[in-house]
Amino acid sequence: MSCMKRLCHETRSHDRLRRTLAVCLRLSRRLLLKMSEERDAAALSGSAQTEGEEDLFVSAMESPEAARLSAEDISPSSNGPKAEPMLLDDDPDDLFAEATEEVSLDSPERQPILSDGPSPVITPVTPVMISSRADVFDRSPDQDEDEEENRDTFDIQISVSDPEKVGDGMNAYMVYKVLTKTSLSIFSRDEVCVKRRFSDFLGLHSKLASKYMHMGYIVPPAPEKSIVGMTKVKVGKEDLSSVEFVEKRRSALERYLLRTVKHPALLKDPDVLQFLESSELPRAVSTQALSGAGILRMVNKAADAVNKMTIKMNESDAWFEEKQQQFENLDVQLRKLHASVESLVCHRKELSVNTASFAKSAAMLGNSEDHTALSRALSQLAEVEEKIDQLHQDQACADFYLISELLGDYVRLITAVKGVFDQRMKTWAKCQDAQVMLQRKREAEAKLQHANKPDKLQQAKDEIREWEGKVQQGERDFEQISKNIRREVGRFEKDRVKDFRVVIIKYLESLVHTQQQMIKYWEAFLPEAKAIA
Amino acid sequence: MQEGLDDGPDFLSEEDRGPRAVNVDLQTDATLQVDISDALSERDKVKFTVHTKSTLPNFKQNEFSVVRQHEEFIWLHDSFVENEEYAGYIIPPAPPKPDFDASREKLQKLGEGEGSMTKEEFTKMKQELEAEYLAIFKKTVAMHEVFLCRVAAHPVLRKDLNFHVFLEYNQDLSVRGKNKKEKLEDFFKNVVKSADGVLVAGVKDVDDFFEHEKTFLLEYHNRVKDASAKSDRMISKNAFCVWPSVNGVKSLTCFLFCSLINRFFLKVSELFEKTRKIEARVAADEDLKLADLLKYYLRESQAAKDLLYRRGRALADYENANKALDKARAKNKDVLQAETTQQVCCQKFEKISESAKQELIDFKTRRVAAFRKNLVELAELELKHAKGNLQLLQSCLGVLKGDT
């Protein structure tokens, strides 16, 4: 909080903005405090609470201390303070989650708290894993990832299936079965089956995002909430649109999980593992729109938007500039394409309806026709058209699930990628701010030297040292995030190409199938038509 | 725009010069052969060149051509309808008015939006719209031709004087389209007629054949109307179900600015371009074979209904005349007059009945033949296009899969 105050007060150039931000954050902090008091967050002790608040706002200002906790720094030996309640490192969002069982499964990549003095909790805590998993962390993850890709035994299959409605009325929700089949060693069993609901997925995503986004990892975005769709399901309408909605969601969740585990770092993340394996998952209340965390998210978003406008980064690296431009273009193109594919899906559905009604009409015409052979032929025509109508429907499904949804996913992914670039910008800004602070501290010290106040001088020197450390840290962070981003973008581009290739081939195969069926139907009809005497 | 459409030789060369009568199965009779050898589309009218080959003595030459416009066709049709002599025949339905408005509008919009798209897109869209215009043009020519051929094939109508004038007189017939007053009169006439028609139809006919035909035609006509409307909707919807246009596909390829894979997606985009063309042809063919067939028979069945109406009217008149005669005989007043009226009505009725029977039987034969021809052609074309599509898709898939 104090550091935040410092930042607020001392950044002259964006003074007013920052001040407004600070006010907002203070207000939301008060709100959250109130809410946290009301809730029975048993895991939080008094001190943790204050620390937690700070954590809250540190995350809001996105100060990435994570460089210190980057995987490379983890050595198996620093398995030290396991038993400490790691609540202080808890995600801000988890502030309002019910007691988690996460004590022993803390990820090394959590944010530490940025507090005034050296906090006891800043020491990087390694994942306290069951020993069988420790081997995964013996090597550096970079090496790990390369090996994994070379090994080509990315052997994990996830399926999301069997949506079940639980509960009644407005409190109802859908539960999905998540089945994981794998031969990877980080999983405790070969095959795990758990039940999850939509908010669990959202909770997983928000945890991953808060852990990894600021390090430059591209975290796959979760499927979007849909109030309309869910309300229909809750109300219990068993009609076509709610069935479609549930199916759409199920498929999106499956793709989401697959994408998440494809990411080598995320695959090893304890949250992900817990999600896939543990039978009971604490309810991710923080994903609700009106929860404390939800409001915080909104505030954060506002803060981010303001920041984006006000930070002017000196881009020294042409690669980043080029990539950012590319992604901007990509975003625009992709959205356009997505829109036109969605309209294609619509049209095809309408075509199927029209074909069905024509088929009926042709059947009736056949009925009233008194020439028997012609009548029969017309009825046959009606049947053919009916089958074609079914074909159209199937094709529309294929259009939709294969192409349109994929494009939609990628539109969201691109947003995540852009977010990562923004994170880098923030890191840079942080680094700059630290440098400015350092400069000021030095000036202050120089002044004090003249004024000859020895006690204050010592403090000033301490502060200078602290800020020098921070500047170094900031620079390291920036380098780290830049490196991460390069790697992530490279991986993203490869994956994207692979993804689309696979999907397009599948789509073409579906088109082939449709044409083959059409040929079959018309070939069956032709002799009937010829038989009209 | 218009220059590109003075399309005489071009459009003729595309289709085979076989019996162009799409929906009607006609015997080519050497004594009188009529066709439309050329057509010109101008600002707001179409000029048809009607070409006649005949060995009949009525004509001054054996082969000649005149230029006619749509209104003159309508005039000819109306003259048949109004002629009492032809009451017992199914008058071939008049061709629909050439309607290029929609197409013209689209072309205009394209022209206005020229600045906002790339040259390539513009030329592509222009080509597509021009093809559409051409298709409509071809269709309207075919409709007019079918009308003339039907008249020429009809044993009685072909001898009609107005028809000969229409074919031969190489000056302008000075037929003006109906002005508003006349259109209004027509409208009222139609209202009266349909009311009357309902009354007449209610009268049960002694003759089984006609009774059956009446019920059949009524139902058939309605169902054809329905089927025609639905097929139109279906076919026009088909036109939308194509993979996104040039724009969309380009975006897809731009999407992957990874040079290795660009080849993959270039192939895919080529594929989609080609399938798009095929889909367009499918829609056009379906339109021609199915929708037009139904539309034509909608009009023909209406003409057949009209015939039945006229006969019904004649029957009613005859019965009224009988009643009047009985009354006159009873009153012993104006008996002779009543008798002559009755005889006239009787003759008229019998004449109509006789020819109507034949006409209706012919109608059925024609109808069955036309449906057969068109359905067979429809199935064959669908097969052809589906196979073409399939081949394209399979070859592209083969290349793509092998292209790891």
Coordinates of C-alpha atoms in Angstrom, one line a residue, chain A residues 323 326-327 330 333-334 336-337 340-341 344 346-351 354-355 357-358 361-365 367-371 374 377-378 381 385 388 392 399 403 407 410 414 493 496-497 500-502 504-505 507-509 511-513 515-516 518-520 522-523 525-526 529-533, chain B residues 212-213 216 219-220 223-224 226-228 230-231 233-238 240-244 247-252 254-258 261 264-265 268 271-272 279 286 290 294 364 367-368 371-372 375-380 382-383 385-387 389-390 393-394 396-397 400-404:
Chain A
K323 CA 4.9 -8.7 -34.1
Q326 CA 1.0 -8.3 -37.2
F327 CA -1.2 -9.3 -34.4
L330 CA -4.5 -10.5 -37.7
Q333 CA -8.9 -10.0 -40.4
L334 CA -9.9 -12.8 -38.2
K336 CA -14.1 -10.3 -40.3
L337 CA -13.7 -13.9 -41.4
S340 CA -18.7 -14.1 -42.5
V341 CA -18.4 -17.8 -41.5
L344 CA -22.6 -18.8 -43.6
C346 CA -26.9 -19.1 -40.5
H347 CA -27.7 -19.3 -44.2
R348 CA -27.1 -22.9 -44.3
K349 CA -29.5 -23.5 -41.5
E350 CA -32.1 -21.5 -43.3
L351 CA -31.4 -23.4 -46.5
N354 CA -36.3 -24.1 -46.9
T355 CA -35.4 -27.4 -48.4
S357 CA -40.5 -27.2 -46.7
F358 CA -40.0 -27.6 -50.4
S361 CA -44.6 -29.2 -50.9
A362 CA -43.2 -31.5 -53.6
A363 CA -44.7 -34.5 -51.8
M364 CA -48.1 -32.9 -51.8
L365 CA -47.8 -32.1 -55.5
N367 CA -50.0 -36.7 -54.2
S368 CA -52.3 -34.6 -56.3
E369 CA -50.7 -35.6 -59.6
D370 CA -52.9 -38.2 -61.2
H371 CA -50.3 -39.7 -63.5
L374 CA -45.0 -38.9 -62.4
A377 CA -41.3 -39.6 -59.2
L378 CA -42.4 -36.4 -57.5
L381 CA -38.0 -36.0 -55.4
E385 CA -34.9 -33.2 -51.0
I388 CA -30.5 -33.3 -48.7
H392 CA -27.4 -29.4 -45.1
D399 CA -19.2 -25.4 -40.6
I403 CA -14.5 -23.5 -38.5
L407 CA -12.1 -18.8 -35.5
Y410 CA -8.5 -17.7 -32.1
I414 CA -5.2 -13.1 -30.2
E493 CA 2.5 -19.5 -34.4
R496 CA -1.9 -22.1 -34.8
V497 CA -0.7 -23.3 -38.2
F500 CA -5.8 -24.7 -38.7
R501 CA -4.3 -27.3 -40.9
V502 CA -5.9 -30.1 -39.0
I504 CA -9.3 -27.4 -42.5
I505 CA -8.5 -30.9 -43.6
Y507 CA -13.7 -29.6 -42.9
L508 CA -12.8 -30.5 -46.4
E509 CA -13.4 -34.1 -45.6
L511 CA -17.5 -31.4 -47.6
V512 CA -16.3 -34.5 -49.5
H513 CA -18.7 -36.6 -47.5
Q515 CA -20.9 -34.4 -52.0
Q516 CA -20.7 -38.2 -51.9
M518 CA -25.6 -36.1 -52.7
I519 CA -24.3 -38.2 -55.5
K520 CA -25.8 -41.2 -54.0
W522 CA -29.4 -38.2 -57.1
E523 CA -28.2 -41.4 -58.6
F525 CA -33.5 -40.7 -58.1
L526 CA -32.4 -40.6 -61.7
A529 CA -37.3 -39.8 -63.2
K530 CA -36.5 -41.7 -66.3
A531 CA -39.2 -44.2 -65.6
I532 CA -41.9 -41.6 -66.1
A533 CA -43.7 -42.8 -69.2
Chain B
H212 CA -62.5 -35.0 -62.3
E213 CA -60.4 -32.6 -64.2
F216 CA -57.8 -32.2 -60.1
E219 CA -55.9 -28.8 -56.3
Y220 CA -53.0 -29.2 -58.6
R223 CA -50.0 -27.2 -54.9
V224 CA -47.9 -26.1 -57.9
D226 CA -46.9 -23.6 -53.2
A227 CA -44.1 -25.8 -54.6
S228 CA -43.1 -23.0 -56.9
K230 CA -40.9 -22.9 -51.9
S231 CA -38.5 -24.0 -54.6
R233 CA -36.9 -19.7 -51.7
M234 CA -34.8 -22.8 -51.4
I235 CA -32.8 -22.0 -54.5
S236 CA -32.2 -18.4 -53.7
K237 CA -31.0 -19.5 -50.3
N238 CA -28.6 -21.9 -51.8
F240 CA -25.8 -17.7 -50.0
C241 CA -24.4 -20.9 -48.8
V242 CA -21.0 -20.4 -50.3
W243 CA -17.8 -20.1 -48.5
P244 CA -17.0 -16.4 -47.9
N247 CA -12.4 -11.1 -49.1
G248 CA -12.9 -13.8 -46.6
V249 CA -10.6 -16.3 -48.3
K250 CA -7.9 -13.7 -48.6
S251 CA -8.2 -13.0 -44.9
L252 CA -7.7 -16.7 -44.3
C254 CA -3.3 -13.6 -44.8
F255 CA -3.9 -15.1 -41.5
L256 CA -1.0 -17.4 -42.0
F257 CA 1.9 -15.3 -42.8
C258 CA 4.1 -18.2 -42.3
I261 CA 2.3 -22.9 -44.9
F264 CA -1.4 -24.9 -48.1
F265 CA -3.8 -22.1 -47.7
V268 CA -7.4 -24.1 -50.0
L271 CA -10.4 -24.7 -54.0
F272 CA -13.0 -22.5 -52.4
E279 CA -22.2 -23.9 -56.4
E286 CA -31.7 -25.9 -60.2
L290 CA -37.0 -27.0 -61.2
L294 CA -43.0 -25.2 -61.6
K364 CA -51.6 -33.9 -69.3
R367 CA -47.1 -31.9 -68.5
V368 CA -45.9 -35.4 -67.9
F371 CA -41.7 -32.9 -65.9
R372 CA -39.9 -36.0 -67.0
L375 CA -36.5 -33.9 -63.6
V376 CA -34.1 -36.1 -65.5
E377 CA -32.0 -33.2 -66.5
L378 CA -32.1 -31.8 -63.0
A379 CA -30.9 -35.1 -61.6
E380 CA -28.2 -35.3 -64.2
E382 CA -26.9 -32.2 -59.9
L383 CA -24.9 -35.4 -60.3
H385 CA -21.9 -30.8 -60.4
A386 CA -21.7 -33.0 -57.3
K387 CA -19.1 -35.2 -59.0
N389 CA -17.2 -30.7 -56.7
L390 CA -16.2 -34.1 -55.2
L393 CA -12.3 -31.5 -53.1
Q394 CA -10.6 -34.9 -53.2
C396 CA -7.2 -30.8 -53.1
L397 CA -7.3 -32.9 -50.0
L400 CA -2.9 -31.0 -48.8
K401 CA -2.5 -34.2 -46.9
G402 CA 0.6 -35.3 -48.8
D403 CA 2.0 -31.8 -48.3
T404 CA 3.1 -32.2 -44.7

